XYZ file of C-alpha atoms in Angstrom:
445
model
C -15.441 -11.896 30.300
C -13.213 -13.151 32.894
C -9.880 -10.849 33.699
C -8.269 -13.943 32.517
C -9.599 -13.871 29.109
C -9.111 -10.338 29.096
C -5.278 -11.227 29.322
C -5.331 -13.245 26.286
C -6.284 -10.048 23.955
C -3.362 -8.781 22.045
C -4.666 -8.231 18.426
C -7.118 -6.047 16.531
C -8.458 -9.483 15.882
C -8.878 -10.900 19.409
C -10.395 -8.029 20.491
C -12.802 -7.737 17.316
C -13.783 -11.232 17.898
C -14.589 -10.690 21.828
C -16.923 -8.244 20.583
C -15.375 -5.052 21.484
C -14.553 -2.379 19.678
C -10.850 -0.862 20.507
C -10.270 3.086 19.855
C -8.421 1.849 16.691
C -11.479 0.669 15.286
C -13.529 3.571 16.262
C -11.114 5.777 14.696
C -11.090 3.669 11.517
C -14.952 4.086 12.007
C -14.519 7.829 11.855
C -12.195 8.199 9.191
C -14.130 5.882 6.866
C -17.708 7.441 7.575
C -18.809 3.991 8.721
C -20.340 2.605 12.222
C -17.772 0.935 14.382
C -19.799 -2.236 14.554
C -19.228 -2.413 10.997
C -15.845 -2.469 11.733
C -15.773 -4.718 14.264
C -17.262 -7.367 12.592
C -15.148 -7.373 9.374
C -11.339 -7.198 11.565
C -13.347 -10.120 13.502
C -13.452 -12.661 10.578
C -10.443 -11.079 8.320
C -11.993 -8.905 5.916
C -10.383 -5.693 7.259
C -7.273 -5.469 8.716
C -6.302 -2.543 10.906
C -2.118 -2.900 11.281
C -1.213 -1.486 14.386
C 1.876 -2.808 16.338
C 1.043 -2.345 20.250
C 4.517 -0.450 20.572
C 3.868 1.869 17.324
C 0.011 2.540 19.176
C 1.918 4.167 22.161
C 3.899 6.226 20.055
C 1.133 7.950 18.739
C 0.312 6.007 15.766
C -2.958 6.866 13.577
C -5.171 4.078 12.928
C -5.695 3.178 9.196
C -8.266 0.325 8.421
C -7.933 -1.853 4.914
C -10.218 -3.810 3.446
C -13.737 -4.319 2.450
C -15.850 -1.235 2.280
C -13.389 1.228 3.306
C -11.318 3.722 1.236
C -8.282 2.042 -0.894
C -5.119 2.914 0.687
C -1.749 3.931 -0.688
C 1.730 3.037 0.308
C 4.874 4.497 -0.342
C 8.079 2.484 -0.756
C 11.021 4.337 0.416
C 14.546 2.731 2.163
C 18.454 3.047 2.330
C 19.841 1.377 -0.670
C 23.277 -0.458 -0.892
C 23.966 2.044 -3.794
C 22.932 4.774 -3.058
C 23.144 5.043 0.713
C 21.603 8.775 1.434
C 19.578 8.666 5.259
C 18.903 12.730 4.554
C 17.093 11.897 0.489
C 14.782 9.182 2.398
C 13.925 11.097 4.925
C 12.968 13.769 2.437
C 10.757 11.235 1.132
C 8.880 10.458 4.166
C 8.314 14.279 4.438
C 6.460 14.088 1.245
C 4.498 10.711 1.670
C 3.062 12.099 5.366
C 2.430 15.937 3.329
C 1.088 14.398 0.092
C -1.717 12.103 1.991
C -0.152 8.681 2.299
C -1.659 5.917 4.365
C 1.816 3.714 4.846
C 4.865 3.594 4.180
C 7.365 0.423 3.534
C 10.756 0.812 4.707
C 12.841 -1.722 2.214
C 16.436 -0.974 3.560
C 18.829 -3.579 2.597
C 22.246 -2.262 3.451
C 23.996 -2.276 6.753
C 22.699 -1.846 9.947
C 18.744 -0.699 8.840
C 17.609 -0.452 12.752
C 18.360 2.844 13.407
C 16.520 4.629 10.502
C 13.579 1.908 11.031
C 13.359 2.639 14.768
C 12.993 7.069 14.098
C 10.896 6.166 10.997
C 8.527 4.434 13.380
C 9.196 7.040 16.441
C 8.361 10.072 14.274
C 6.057 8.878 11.439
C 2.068 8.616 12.444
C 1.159 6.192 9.115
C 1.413 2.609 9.047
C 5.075 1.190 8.650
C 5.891 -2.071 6.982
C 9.275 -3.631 6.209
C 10.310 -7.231 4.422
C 12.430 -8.452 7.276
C 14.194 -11.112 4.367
C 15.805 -7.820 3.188
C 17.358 -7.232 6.106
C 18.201 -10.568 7.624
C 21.501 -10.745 5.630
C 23.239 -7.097 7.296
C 21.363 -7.535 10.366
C 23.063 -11.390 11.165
C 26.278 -10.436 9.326
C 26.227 -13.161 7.009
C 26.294 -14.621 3.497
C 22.233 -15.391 2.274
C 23.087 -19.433 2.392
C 24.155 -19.418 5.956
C 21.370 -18.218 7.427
C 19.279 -20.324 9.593
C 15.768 -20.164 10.654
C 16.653 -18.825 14.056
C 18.380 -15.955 12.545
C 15.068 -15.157 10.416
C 12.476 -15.219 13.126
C 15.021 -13.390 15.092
C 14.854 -10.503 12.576
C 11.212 -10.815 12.218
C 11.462 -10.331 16.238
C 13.367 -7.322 15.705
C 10.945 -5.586 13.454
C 7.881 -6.284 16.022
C 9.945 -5.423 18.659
C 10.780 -1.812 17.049
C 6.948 -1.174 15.986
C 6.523 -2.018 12.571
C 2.789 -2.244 11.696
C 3.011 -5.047 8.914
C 5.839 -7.442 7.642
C 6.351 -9.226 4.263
C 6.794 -12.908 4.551
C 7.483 -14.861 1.948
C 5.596 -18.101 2.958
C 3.911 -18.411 -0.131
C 6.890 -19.845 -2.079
C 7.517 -23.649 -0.478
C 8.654 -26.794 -2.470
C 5.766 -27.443 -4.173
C 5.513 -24.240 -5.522
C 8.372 -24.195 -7.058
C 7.908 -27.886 -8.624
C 5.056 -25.538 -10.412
C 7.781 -22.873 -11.415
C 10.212 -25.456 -13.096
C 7.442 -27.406 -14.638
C 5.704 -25.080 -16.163
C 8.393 -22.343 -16.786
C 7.806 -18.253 -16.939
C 9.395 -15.512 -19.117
C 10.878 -13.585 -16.428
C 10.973 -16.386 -13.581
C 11.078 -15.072 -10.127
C 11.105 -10.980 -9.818
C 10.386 -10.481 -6.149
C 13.557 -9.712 -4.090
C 12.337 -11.716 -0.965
C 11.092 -14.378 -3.415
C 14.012 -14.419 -5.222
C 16.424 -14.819 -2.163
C 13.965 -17.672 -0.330
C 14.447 -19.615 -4.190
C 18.296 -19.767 -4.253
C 18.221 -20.300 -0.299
C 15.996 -23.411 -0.642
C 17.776 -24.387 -4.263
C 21.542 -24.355 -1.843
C 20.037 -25.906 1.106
C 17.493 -28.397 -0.513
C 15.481 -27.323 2.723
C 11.592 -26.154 2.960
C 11.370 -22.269 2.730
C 11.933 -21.770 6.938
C 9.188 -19.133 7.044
C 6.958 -21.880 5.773
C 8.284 -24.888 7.440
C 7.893 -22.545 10.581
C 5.287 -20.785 10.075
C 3.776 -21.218 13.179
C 6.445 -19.434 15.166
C 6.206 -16.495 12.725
C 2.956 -16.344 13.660
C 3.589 -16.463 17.593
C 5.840 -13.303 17.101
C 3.124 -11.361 15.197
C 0.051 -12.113 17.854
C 2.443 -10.910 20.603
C 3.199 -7.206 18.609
C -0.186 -7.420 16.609
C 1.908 -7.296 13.832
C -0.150 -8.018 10.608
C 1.468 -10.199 8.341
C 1.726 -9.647 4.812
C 1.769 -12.573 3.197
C 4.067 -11.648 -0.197
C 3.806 -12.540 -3.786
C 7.006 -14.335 -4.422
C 6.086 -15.427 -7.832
C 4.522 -12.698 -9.080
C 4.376 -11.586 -12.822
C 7.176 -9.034 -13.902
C 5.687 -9.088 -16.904
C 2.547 -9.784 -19.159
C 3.709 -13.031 -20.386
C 3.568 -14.459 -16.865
C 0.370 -13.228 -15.753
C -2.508 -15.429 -14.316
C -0.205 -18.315 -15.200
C 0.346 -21.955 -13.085
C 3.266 -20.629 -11.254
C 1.416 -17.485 -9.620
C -2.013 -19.251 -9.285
C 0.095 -22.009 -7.105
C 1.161 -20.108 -4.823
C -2.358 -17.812 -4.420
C -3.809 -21.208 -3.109
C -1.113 -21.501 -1.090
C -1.381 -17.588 0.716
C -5.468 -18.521 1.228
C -4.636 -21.585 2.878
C -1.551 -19.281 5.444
C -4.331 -16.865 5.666
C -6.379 -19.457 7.607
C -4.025 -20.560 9.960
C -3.376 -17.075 10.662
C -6.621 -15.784 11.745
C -6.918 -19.557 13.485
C -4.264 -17.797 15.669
C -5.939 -14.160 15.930
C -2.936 -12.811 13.951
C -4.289 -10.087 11.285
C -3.581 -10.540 7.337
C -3.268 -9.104 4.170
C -2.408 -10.871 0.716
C 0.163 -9.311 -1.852
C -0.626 -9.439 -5.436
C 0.742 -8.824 -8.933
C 2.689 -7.725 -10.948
C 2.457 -7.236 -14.505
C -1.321 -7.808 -16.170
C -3.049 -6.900 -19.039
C -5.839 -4.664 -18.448
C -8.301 -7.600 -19.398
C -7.108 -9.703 -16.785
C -6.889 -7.328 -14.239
C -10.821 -7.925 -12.738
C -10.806 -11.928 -13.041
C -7.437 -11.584 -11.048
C -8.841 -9.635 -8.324
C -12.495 -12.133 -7.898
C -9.665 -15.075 -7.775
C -7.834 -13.646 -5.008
C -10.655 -12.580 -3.195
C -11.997 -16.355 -3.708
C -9.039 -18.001 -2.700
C -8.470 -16.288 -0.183
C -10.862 -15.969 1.755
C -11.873 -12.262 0.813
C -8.554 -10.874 2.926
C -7.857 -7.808 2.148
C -5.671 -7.539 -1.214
C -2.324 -5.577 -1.448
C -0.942 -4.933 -5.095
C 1.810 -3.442 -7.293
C -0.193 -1.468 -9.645
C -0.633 -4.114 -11.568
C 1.717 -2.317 -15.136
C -0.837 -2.753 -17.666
C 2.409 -2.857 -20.064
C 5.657 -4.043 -19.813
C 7.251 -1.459 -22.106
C 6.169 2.369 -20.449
C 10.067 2.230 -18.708
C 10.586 5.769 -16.888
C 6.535 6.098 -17.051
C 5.637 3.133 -14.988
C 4.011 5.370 -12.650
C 1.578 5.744 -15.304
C 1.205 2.131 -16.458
C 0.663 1.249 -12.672
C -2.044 3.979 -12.033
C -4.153 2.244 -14.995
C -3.903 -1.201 -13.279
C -3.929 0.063 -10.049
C -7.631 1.883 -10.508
C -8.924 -1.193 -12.232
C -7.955 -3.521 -9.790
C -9.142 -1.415 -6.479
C -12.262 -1.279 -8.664
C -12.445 -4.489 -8.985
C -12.057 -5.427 -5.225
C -8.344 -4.420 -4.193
C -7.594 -2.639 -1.051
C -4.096 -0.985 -1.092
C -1.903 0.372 -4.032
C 1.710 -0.016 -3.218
C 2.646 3.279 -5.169
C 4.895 2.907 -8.423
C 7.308 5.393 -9.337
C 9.090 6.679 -13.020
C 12.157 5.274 -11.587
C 10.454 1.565 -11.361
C 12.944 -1.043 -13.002
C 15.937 1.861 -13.758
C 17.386 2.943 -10.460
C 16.145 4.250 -6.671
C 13.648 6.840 -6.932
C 14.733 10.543 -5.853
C 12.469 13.077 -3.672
C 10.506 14.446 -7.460
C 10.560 10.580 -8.336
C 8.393 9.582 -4.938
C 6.326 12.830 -5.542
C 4.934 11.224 -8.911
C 4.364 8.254 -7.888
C 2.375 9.041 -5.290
C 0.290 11.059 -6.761
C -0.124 8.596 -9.698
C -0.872 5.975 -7.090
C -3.550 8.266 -5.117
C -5.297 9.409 -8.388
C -5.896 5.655 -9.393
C -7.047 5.052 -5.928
C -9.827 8.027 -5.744
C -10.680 6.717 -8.561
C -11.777 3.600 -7.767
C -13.342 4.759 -4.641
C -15.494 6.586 -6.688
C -16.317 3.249 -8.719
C -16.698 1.670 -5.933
C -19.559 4.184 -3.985
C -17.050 4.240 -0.868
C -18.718 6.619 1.475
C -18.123 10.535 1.308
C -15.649 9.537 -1.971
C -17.295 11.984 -4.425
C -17.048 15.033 -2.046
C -13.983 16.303 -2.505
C -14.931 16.144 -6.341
C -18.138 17.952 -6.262
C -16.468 20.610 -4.426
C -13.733 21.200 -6.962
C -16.680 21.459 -9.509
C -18.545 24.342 -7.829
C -15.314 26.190 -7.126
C -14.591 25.663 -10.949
C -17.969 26.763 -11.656
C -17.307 29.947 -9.709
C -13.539 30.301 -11.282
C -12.414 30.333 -7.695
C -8.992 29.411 -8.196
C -8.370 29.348 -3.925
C -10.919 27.611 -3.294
C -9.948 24.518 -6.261
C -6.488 24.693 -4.696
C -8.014 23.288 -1.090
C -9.668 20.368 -3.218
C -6.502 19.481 -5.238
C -4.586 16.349 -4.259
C -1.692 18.363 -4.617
C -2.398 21.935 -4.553
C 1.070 23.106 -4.975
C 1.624 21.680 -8.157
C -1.959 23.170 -9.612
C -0.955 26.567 -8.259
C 2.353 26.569 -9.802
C 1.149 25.964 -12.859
C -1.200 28.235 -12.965
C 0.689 30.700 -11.713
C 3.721 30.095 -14.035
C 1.066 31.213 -17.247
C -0.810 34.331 -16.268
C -3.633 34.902 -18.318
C -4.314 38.142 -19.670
C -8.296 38.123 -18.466
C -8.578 37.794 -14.806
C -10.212 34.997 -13.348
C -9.161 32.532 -16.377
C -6.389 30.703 -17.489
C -4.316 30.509 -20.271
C -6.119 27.571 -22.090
C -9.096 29.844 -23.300
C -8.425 32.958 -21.627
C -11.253 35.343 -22.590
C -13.148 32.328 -24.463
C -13.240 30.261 -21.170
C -16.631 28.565 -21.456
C -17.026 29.020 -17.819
C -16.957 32.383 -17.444
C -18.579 32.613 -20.746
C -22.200 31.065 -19.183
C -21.771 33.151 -16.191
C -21.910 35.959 -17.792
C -25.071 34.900 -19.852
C -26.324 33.986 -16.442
C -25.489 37.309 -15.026
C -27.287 39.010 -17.820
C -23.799 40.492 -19.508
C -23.514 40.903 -23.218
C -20.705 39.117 -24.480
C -18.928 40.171 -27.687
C -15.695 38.208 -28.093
C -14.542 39.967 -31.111
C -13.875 42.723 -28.962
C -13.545 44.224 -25.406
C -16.475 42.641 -22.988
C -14.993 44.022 -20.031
């Protein structure tokens, strides 16, 4: 290779396709228990993604690889709300996401000036950051939604690569003929993304193409010179069951397989963002469609809620969807919370969800024979075996909620808990096992 063509590598991507490996992808390699050649050769033709801005890679990033054959990843959304304006309660949250074993984190400010909180959330945080620069366009230009031009978007995309962020939202998806579909065919709950919803009345006002469409190109340039992956959003995605799988959101899939494509034509990394609201049913076909459509990129979703009415449980409903559908071929669980659809989530609120989210996607790793995925889980059964309560809490995804439980009930026999105490069925065999007569009408001790 000529120091020429060296020149021209900026991305994961480029690199992957010149046939080298960058430390990124060896640490991926590492992480996911997988040679670095297999790597290599899935970030060459799109089927991982490893988002890692150039600036954010100086700063001391880790590298976190998504996509086929590696461990599903979890994101947590977290971001200064018009409302509720409190820097020191999101910053709490970020605590929690790095302690609790998150892989990214979105930063969806929408109020004021967002830079500053972006800019120390990408100095001092080690995951992947994403943001939906659409959300921010409005403070960051000073001006009402319909007067903003194209300029003024790709200059806050610019922004965000710029500052370091790892992935961006775009809402290219959504262009005129997509939304033909929509008022054709009609939906229940119509648009519910906030990006979506915003690109809809901007294009309804204007009568113009969707700019990060018409210019899509130029979104593009900005994200090959950061290595910025683009996440191509889910504008029309189901809020709820009704719309699922319907004209509307199948539309615009086709339309994300055929951005995909001109993206990797332009060594820009992607990932694809998916529903929504599903019934459990629908959940697998969903996933093979995606993958089909587009061009097995690696798959993003919200949960999918396997039920529209589990309000101030939707952590829950989205931790059913969200283990079927990284089962069934998704990548990375964008975490639902209890607050989902009632009001920002507080510090406890991000703590559930997280969890929720990281259950469903251990879960599906296990389904899914992901390297080293069972480990963890074979361990916690010999140190239940044992009744070694230290050792379970090293194996607990969060072993300071299982210790304060336990701790909260002491049992009256040592080494047991409160459940069965003295009947524990563990400590029951051991004993046969170690040869002790057990009488539990009366003192075995």
């Amino acid at each position: 290779m000529t120091e020429l063509q060296a020149d021209k590598l900026v991305t994961q991507m480029d690199y992957a396709r010149a046939g080298q490996i960058t430390p990124q992808m060896k640490e991926v390699a590492e992480r996911e228990h997988r040679e670095p050649e297999y790597i290599r050769e899935r970030v060459a033709d799109g089927r991982i993604a490893i988002p890692a801005n150039i600036v954010h890679i100086k700063k001391g990033m880790r590298a976190f690889g998504v996509g086929e054959g590696l461990s599903t990843k979890v994101n947590v959304n977290l971001g200064i709300s018009g409302d509720k304006a409190d820097a020191a309660e999101e910053w709490k949250k970020v605590k929690i996401a790095e302690d609790l074993g998150a892989d990214a984190i979105m930063d969806l400010s929408n109020s004021g000036k967002t830079r500053k909180f972006r800019q120390q959330l990408i100095d001092e945080t080690p995951l992947m950051v994403g943001t939906v620069p659409m959300y921010d366009a409005i403070g960051y230009m000073e001006k009402p939604l319909v007067k903003l031009t194209k300029d003024d978007l790709l200059a806050t995309v610019r922004a965000h690569a710029e500052d370091g962020v790892d992935f961006v939202t775009i809402h290219a998806g959504i262009n005129r003929s997509v939304i033909k579909t929509f008022k054709e065919t009609g939906r229940l709950m119509n648009i519910v993304s906030r990006g979506g919803s915003l690109l809809f009345g901007w294009m309804e006002v204007t009568g113009s193409e969707n700019p990060f469409y018409e210019f899509y190109d130029e979104v593009l340039d900005i994200c090959h010179e950061y290595d910025v992956t683009i996440s191509l959003g889910d504008s029309c995605r189901p809020g709820c069951l009704y719309d699922a799988n319907d004209a509307t959101e199948t539309a615009e899939i086709i339309e994300l397989g055929k951005l995909a494509v001109r993206a990797w034509k332009r060594g820009v990394q992607v990932m694809i963002e998916g529903p929504g609201h599903m019934a459990i049913d629908e959940i697998a076909a969903n996933m093979k469609m995606e993958k089909r459509l587009c061009h097995n990129a690696p798959f993003y979703v919200l949960g999918p809620l396997v039920t529209d009415i589990g309000v101030g449980y939707d952590h829950i409903t989205a931790a059913i969807g969200g283990a079927i559908s990284a089962s069934a071929g998704a990548d990375f669980l964008c975490y639902v919370t209890p607050s989902e659809h009632l009001c920002l989530p507080d510090a406890q609120d991000v703590r559930d969800g997280l969890i929720a989210t990281k259950i469903a996607a251990h879960a599906a790793d296990i389904a899914k024979k992901v390297p080293h995925a069972r480990d963890e889980d074979d361990r916690m059964g010999q140190a239940r075996r044992k009744l070694d309560w230290e050792e379970m809490w090293k194996h607990a995804l969060d072993p300071e909620r299982a210790r304060d439980r336990y701790e909260s009930s002491p049992a009256a026999t040592e080494g047991t808990c409160t459940m069965c105490g003295k009947m524990c069925a563990v400590r029951t065999v051991n004993k046969v096992f170690e040869g002790t007569t057990i009488d539990l009408g009366m003192d075995d001790e």
